[in-house]
CSV table of C-alpha atoms in Angstrom, one decimal:
chain,number,residue,atom,x,y,z
A,1,UNK,CA,11.0,-112.2,41.9
A,2,UNK,CA,7.2,-113.4,40.5
A,3,UNK,CA,5.3,-115.3,43.2
A,4,UNK,CA,4.0,-117.6,41.2
A,5,UNK,CA,5.5,-120.6,38.9
A,6,UNK,CA,3.9,-123.0,36.9
A,7,UNK,CA,4.1,-127.3,37.8
A,8,UNK,CA,3.8,-126.4,41.4
A,9,UNK,CA,0.9,-129.2,41.7
A,10,UNK,CA,0.1,-132.6,41.1
A,11,UNK,CA,1.7,-133.6,38.4
A,12,UNK,CA,-0.2,-136.4,37.1
A,13,UNK,CA,-3.7,-134.5,37.9
A,14,UNK,CA,-2.6,-131.3,36.1
A,15,UNK,CA,-1.0,-133.3,33.0
A,16,UNK,CA,-5.2,-135.4,32.8
A,17,UNK,CA,-6.5,-131.6,33.0
A,18,UNK,CA,-4.0,-129.9,30.2
A,19,UNK,CA,-5.0,-132.8,27.7
A,20,UNK,CA,-8.1,-133.0,29.3
A,21,UNK,CA,-7.8,-137.0,29.3
A,22,UNK,CA,-10.5,-136.9,32.4
A,23,UNK,CA,-13.2,-135.2,32.4
A,24,UNK,CA,-14.7,-134.6,36.0
A,25,UNK,CA,-17.4,-136.9,37.8
A,26,UNK,CA,-20.8,-134.4,36.3
A,27,UNK,CA,-22.9,-136.2,39.0
A,28,UNK,CA,-20.8,-134.3,42.0
A,29,UNK,CA,-21.5,-131.3,40.2
A,30,UNK,CA,-24.4,-129.0,41.3
A,31,UNK,CA,-24.6,-127.1,38.5
A,32,UNK,CA,-25.0,-128.4,35.1
A,33,UNK,CA,-23.1,-126.6,32.2
A,34,UNK,CA,-19.9,-126.1,34.6
A,35,UNK,CA,-16.4,-127.3,33.4
A,36,UNK,CA,-12.9,-126.8,33.2
A,37,UNK,CA,-12.6,-124.0,30.3
A,38,UNK,CA,-15.5,-122.1,32.4
A,39,UNK,CA,-13.4,-122.2,35.1
A,40,UNK,CA,-9.9,-121.2,33.5
A,41,UNK,CA,-11.9,-118.7,31.8
A,42,UNK,CA,-13.7,-116.9,35.0
A,43,UNK,CA,-10.1,-116.7,36.7
A,44,UNK,CA,-8.0,-115.7,33.5
A,45,UNK,CA,-11.2,-112.9,33.9
A,46,UNK,CA,-9.8,-112.3,37.1
A,47,UNK,CA,-6.1,-112.3,36.7
A,48,UNK,CA,-6.5,-109.8,33.8
A,49,UNK,CA,-8.7,-107.0,36.2
A,50,UNK,CA,-7.3,-107.1,39.2
A,51,UNK,CA,-3.6,-109.1,39.1
A,52,UNK,CA,-3.5,-112.8,40.2
A,53,UNK,CA,-3.2,-112.6,43.3
A,54,UNK,CA,-7.1,-111.8,43.6
A,55,UNK,CA,-7.4,-115.2,41.8
A,56,UNK,CA,-8.9,-117.6,44.8
A,57,UNK,CA,-10.9,-120.8,44.2
A,58,UNK,CA,-13.7,-118.8,46.6
A,59,UNK,CA,-13.8,-115.4,44.6
A,60,UNK,CA,-14.1,-117.8,41.1
A,61,UNK,CA,-16.8,-119.6,42.6
A,62,UNK,CA,-18.3,-116.5,43.4
A,63,UNK,CA,-18.0,-115.1,39.4
A,64,UNK,CA,-19.1,-118.5,38.4
A,65,UNK,CA,-22.2,-118.8,41.2
A,66,UNK,CA,-20.8,-121.6,42.6
A,67,UNK,CA,-20.1,-122.6,46.3
A,68,UNK,CA,-16.1,-123.1,46.5
A,69,UNK,CA,-16.3,-127.1,46.9
A,70,UNK,CA,-17.8,-126.9,44.0
A,71,UNK,CA,-14.5,-126.0,42.0
A,72,UNK,CA,-12.6,-129.1,43.6
A,73,UNK,CA,-14.4,-131.2,41.3
A,74,UNK,CA,-13.0,-129.7,38.5
A,75,UNK,CA,-10.1,-128.1,39.7
A,76,UNK,CA,-7.9,-129.7,42.4
A,77,UNK,CA,-6.3,-126.1,43.2
A,78,UNK,CA,-4.8,-122.4,43.1
A,79,UNK,CA,-1.7,-124.3,41.4
A,80,UNK,CA,-3.2,-126.7,38.5
A,81,UNK,CA,-5.0,-123.3,38.1
A,82,UNK,CA,-2.5,-122.0,37.4
A,83,UNK,CA,-1.4,-124.1,34.8
A,84,UNK,CA,-4.3,-124.1,32.8
A,85,UNK,CA,-5.0,-120.2,32.8
A,86,UNK,CA,-1.0,-120.2,31.3
A,87,UNK,CA,-2.0,-122.8,29.3
A,88,UNK,CA,-4.8,-121.2,27.7
A,89,UNK,CA,-3.3,-118.4,27.1
A,90,UNK,CA,-0.2,-119.7,25.0
A,91,UNK,CA,-3.2,-121.9,22.9
A,92,UNK,CA,-5.2,-118.6,22.1
A,93,UNK,CA,-1.6,-117.1,21.1
A,94,UNK,CA,-2.2,-115.4,17.5
A,95,UNK,CA,0.7,-117.5,15.3
A,96,UNK,CA,1.9,-114.8,12.5
A,97,UNK,CA,2.3,-116.9,9.4
A,98,UNK,CA,6.1,-116.4,8.5
A,99,UNK,CA,6.5,-118.7,5.6
A,100,UNK,CA,9.1,-117.1,3.3
A,101,UNK,CA,10.6,-114.7,5.1
A,102,UNK,CA,13.7,-113.5,6.3
A,103,UNK,CA,14.9,-115.6,9.8
A,104,UNK,CA,15.2,-111.8,11.3
A,105,UNK,CA,12.2,-111.1,10.9
A,106,UNK,CA,10.6,-114.8,12.2
A,107,UNK,CA,12.2,-113.7,15.5
A,108,UNK,CA,10.8,-110.7,15.9
A,109,UNK,CA,7.6,-112.4,14.7
A,110,UNK,CA,7.7,-114.5,17.3
A,111,UNK,CA,8.9,-111.5,19.8
A,112,UNK,CA,5.9,-109.9,19.3
A,113,UNK,CA,3.9,-112.3,20.1
A,114,UNK,CA,4.5,-113.4,23.2
A,115,UNK,CA,5.1,-109.2,24.1
A,116,UNK,CA,1.1,-109.1,22.8
A,117,UNK,CA,0.5,-112.0,25.6
A,118,UNK,CA,2.2,-110.2,27.8
A,119,UNK,CA,0.3,-106.6,26.7
A,120,UNK,CA,-3.0,-109.2,27.3
A,121,UNK,CA,-2.4,-110.6,30.1
A,122,UNK,CA,-0.3,-108.1,32.1
A,123,UNK,CA,-0.5,-111.2,35.3
A,124,UNK,CA,1.6,-113.8,32.9
A,125,UNK,CA,4.6,-111.7,32.9
A,126,UNK,CA,5.3,-112.1,36.9
A,127,UNK,CA,4.8,-116.2,36.8
A,128,UNK,CA,8.1,-118.9,36.3
A,129,UNK,CA,8.2,-120.6,34.2
A,130,UNK,CA,11.4,-122.4,34.4
A,131,UNK,CA,8.9,-125.7,35.4
A,132,UNK,CA,6.5,-124.9,32.4
A,133,UNK,CA,3.1,-126.2,31.6
A,134,UNK,CA,3.2,-128.9,29.4
A,135,UNK,CA,-0.1,-128.7,27.6
A,136,UNK,CA,-1.3,-128.4,24.3
A,137,UNK,CA,-1.2,-125.1,24.8
A,138,UNK,CA,2.2,-124.5,25.0
A,139,UNK,CA,3.9,-127.2,22.4
A,140,UNK,CA,2.1,-125.8,20.7
A,141,UNK,CA,3.4,-122.1,21.0
A,142,UNK,CA,6.9,-124.6,21.4
A,143,UNK,CA,6.2,-125.7,17.8
A,144,UNK,CA,5.6,-122.9,16.1
A,145,UNK,CA,8.4,-120.7,17.3
A,146,UNK,CA,11.3,-123.3,17.2
A,147,UNK,CA,10.4,-122.9,13.4
A,148,UNK,CA,11.6,-119.6,13.3
A,149,UNK,CA,14.7,-121.5,14.4
A,150,UNK,CA,14.8,-123.7,12.0
A,151,UNK,CA,17.1,-124.3,9.0
A,152,UNK,CA,19.4,-122.1,9.6
A,153,UNK,CA,22.2,-124.5,10.7
A,154,UNK,CA,22.2,-124.2,14.2
A,155,UNK,CA,22.0,-127.2,16.6
A,156,UNK,CA,18.8,-128.0,18.6
A,157,UNK,CA,20.2,-127.3,21.3
A,158,UNK,CA,21.2,-123.9,20.6
A,159,UNK,CA,17.8,-123.4,18.7
A,160,UNK,CA,16.4,-123.7,21.9
A,161,UNK,CA,19.0,-121.9,23.9
A,162,UNK,CA,18.3,-119.0,21.2
A,163,UNK,CA,14.3,-119.1,22.3
A,164,UNK,CA,14.4,-119.3,25.2
A,165,UNK,CA,17.1,-116.4,25.4
A,166,UNK,CA,14.6,-114.6,23.4
A,167,UNK,CA,11.1,-115.3,25.5
A,168,UNK,CA,13.2,-114.6,28.5
A,169,UNK,CA,14.3,-111.1,26.8
A,170,UNK,CA,10.1,-110.0,26.0
A,171,UNK,CA,9.3,-111.5,29.7
A,172,UNK,CA,12.0,-109.1,31.8
A,173,UNK,CA,10.8,-106.4,29.4
A,174,UNK,CA,7.7,-107.5,29.6
A,175,UNK,CA,8.0,-107.0,33.3
A,176,UNK,CA,9.8,-104.0,34.1
A,177,UNK,CA,7.0,-102.1,31.6
A,178,UNK,CA,3.9,-103.2,34.0
A,179,UNK,CA,6.4,-102.0,37.3
A,180,UNK,CA,6.7,-98.5,35.7
A,181,UNK,CA,2.7,-98.6,35.2
A,182,UNK,CA,2.0,-99.6,38.5
A,183,UNK,CA,4.5,-96.7,39.3
A,184,UNK,CA,3.0,-93.8,37.6
A,185,UNK,CA,-0.7,-95.3,38.8
A,186,UNK,CA,0.6,-95.6,42.4
A,187,UNK,CA,2.4,-92.4,42.5
A,188,UNK,CA,-0.6,-91.0,40.3
A,189,UNK,CA,2.4,-89.4,39.0
A,190,UNK,CA,3.9,-89.5,34.9
A,191,UNK,CA,7.9,-89.6,34.9
A,192,UNK,CA,8.2,-86.2,33.9
A,193,UNK,CA,6.1,-84.7,36.8
A,194,UNK,CA,7.9,-87.4,39.3
A,195,UNK,CA,11.1,-85.6,38.2
A,196,UNK,CA,10.1,-82.6,38.1
A,197,UNK,CA,9.3,-82.8,41.8
A,198,UNK,CA,12.7,-84.7,42.8
A,199,UNK,CA,15.1,-83.0,40.4
A,200,UNK,CA,15.4,-80.0,43.4
A,201,UNK,CA,16.2,-82.0,45.9
A,202,UNK,CA,18.2,-84.2,44.1
A,203,UNK,CA,20.3,-81.0,42.4
A,204,UNK,CA,20.7,-80.0,46.6
A,205,UNK,CA,22.4,-83.1,47.7
A,206,UNK,CA,24.6,-84.4,44.5
A,207,UNK,CA,27.9,-83.6,44.0
A,208,UNK,CA,28.2,-83.6,40.0
A,209,UNK,CA,32.1,-83.7,40.1
A,210,UNK,CA,32.0,-86.8,42.6
A,211,UNK,CA,29.7,-88.6,39.6
A,212,UNK,CA,30.4,-86.9,36.3
A,213,UNK,CA,30.2,-90.0,34.0
A,214,UNK,CA,26.5,-90.4,35.8
A,215,UNK,CA,25.3,-87.4,35.6
A,216,UNK,CA,26.3,-86.5,31.9
A,217,UNK,CA,24.9,-90.2,30.8
A,218,UNK,CA,22.2,-89.8,32.8
A,219,UNK,CA,20.7,-86.6,31.3
A,220,UNK,CA,21.3,-87.6,28.0
A,221,UNK,CA,19.7,-90.5,27.7
A,222,UNK,CA,17.2,-88.8,30.8
A,223,UNK,CA,16.1,-85.5,27.4
A,224,UNK,CA,16.7,-88.2,24.2
A,225,UNK,CA,13.7,-90.9,26.2
A,226,UNK,CA,11.9,-88.7,28.4
A,227,UNK,CA,12.7,-89.8,31.9
A,228,UNK,CA,15.5,-92.5,33.2
A,229,UNK,CA,13.6,-95.6,31.7
A,230,UNK,CA,11.5,-96.2,28.2
A,231,UNK,CA,10.1,-99.4,28.2
A,232,UNK,CA,9.1,-99.2,24.4
A,233,UNK,CA,13.2,-98.1,24.0
A,234,UNK,CA,14.8,-101.1,26.0
A,235,UNK,CA,12.5,-103.5,24.2
A,236,UNK,CA,13.4,-102.5,20.5
A,237,UNK,CA,16.8,-101.6,20.8
A,238,UNK,CA,17.3,-104.8,22.9
A,239,UNK,CA,15.8,-106.6,20.7
A,240,UNK,CA,18.5,-105.2,18.2
A,241,UNK,CA,20.8,-106.6,20.2
A,242,UNK,CA,19.9,-110.2,20.5
A,243,UNK,CA,19.2,-110.5,17.0
A,244,UNK,CA,23.1,-108.9,16.2
A,245,UNK,CA,23.9,-112.2,18.7
A,246,UNK,CA,21.7,-114.8,16.4
A,247,UNK,CA,23.9,-113.3,13.7
A,248,UNK,CA,27.1,-114.0,14.8
A,249,UNK,CA,25.8,-117.3,15.9
A,250,UNK,CA,25.1,-117.9,12.9
A,251,UNK,CA,27.7,-116.8,10.4
A,252,UNK,CA,30.0,-119.3,13.0
A,253,UNK,CA,28.1,-121.8,12.5
A,254,UNK,CA,28.3,-121.4,9.3
A,255,UNK,CA,31.9,-120.7,8.9
A,256,UNK,CA,33.1,-123.8,10.8
A,257,UNK,CA,30.1,-125.8,8.2
A,258,UNK,CA,32.7,-123.8,5.0
A,259,UNK,CA,35.3,-125.4,6.6
A,260,UNK,CA,34.9,-128.6,7.5
A,261,UNK,CA,35.8,-130.2,4.3
A,262,UNK,CA,39.8,-128.5,4.1
A,263,UNK,CA,39.9,-129.6,7.5
A,264,UNK,CA,39.1,-132.9,7.0
A,265,UNK,CA,41.2,-133.0,3.4
A,266,UNK,CA,43.8,-131.7,6.1
A,267,UNK,CA,43.7,-134.8,7.8
A,268,UNK,CA,43.5,-137.0,5.0
A,269,UNK,CA,47.2,-135.5,3.9
A,270,UNK,CA,48.4,-136.3,7.2
């Protein structure tokens, strides 16, 4: 489960900072040139290199060469800082121009953009955004991503549902991929090496006759992917199934629209 979540700080102050509606009183800051953007950039660099747990006000201040109290004249605390970090990452995301392309190409581009975000900023995948940071980065991202689903006959709610489903899938894949990388790092073994070590003791205790389907399918999957879990395969397979579901929903809506005149004629006749 995510240990950090957005919108956990002071809502009014966070929105002011996200939209840069009020600047801190520079007379209180001992170092000229320090800014909210500089604080966010320093915190993001720490999170990218060492993880979000390493981001503390004291550590960020150290990176910037100021005393911790100085940061509080720019950002109230870590909760607000996290919102600023994530929104800044959203704002920097490349926006693929998919004008004129088929809708499934547009949706795949959105998925790839978010996958790239989590690869560049792995900590972002572990942050819960059930209450998202409502800054310009998020709003620009949302506007761009909705365009992939616009004009397909989906209702506004269905468009939001499809986008939420897509982004949740990509984030879940990113978290699992990060867990797989962490497991390899912590064990100092890749998946093949881990199985070579653990297969013999497993064979001694596992009764294949008691779990015939599990053994057969597990062996087939392991042979196909080279491990019990392949993050790249899981992402590719899942994205295609997701597109299949979107296709069914879009076709269902188009079928309903096509049949609407006939239903109206039948109703008028009765």
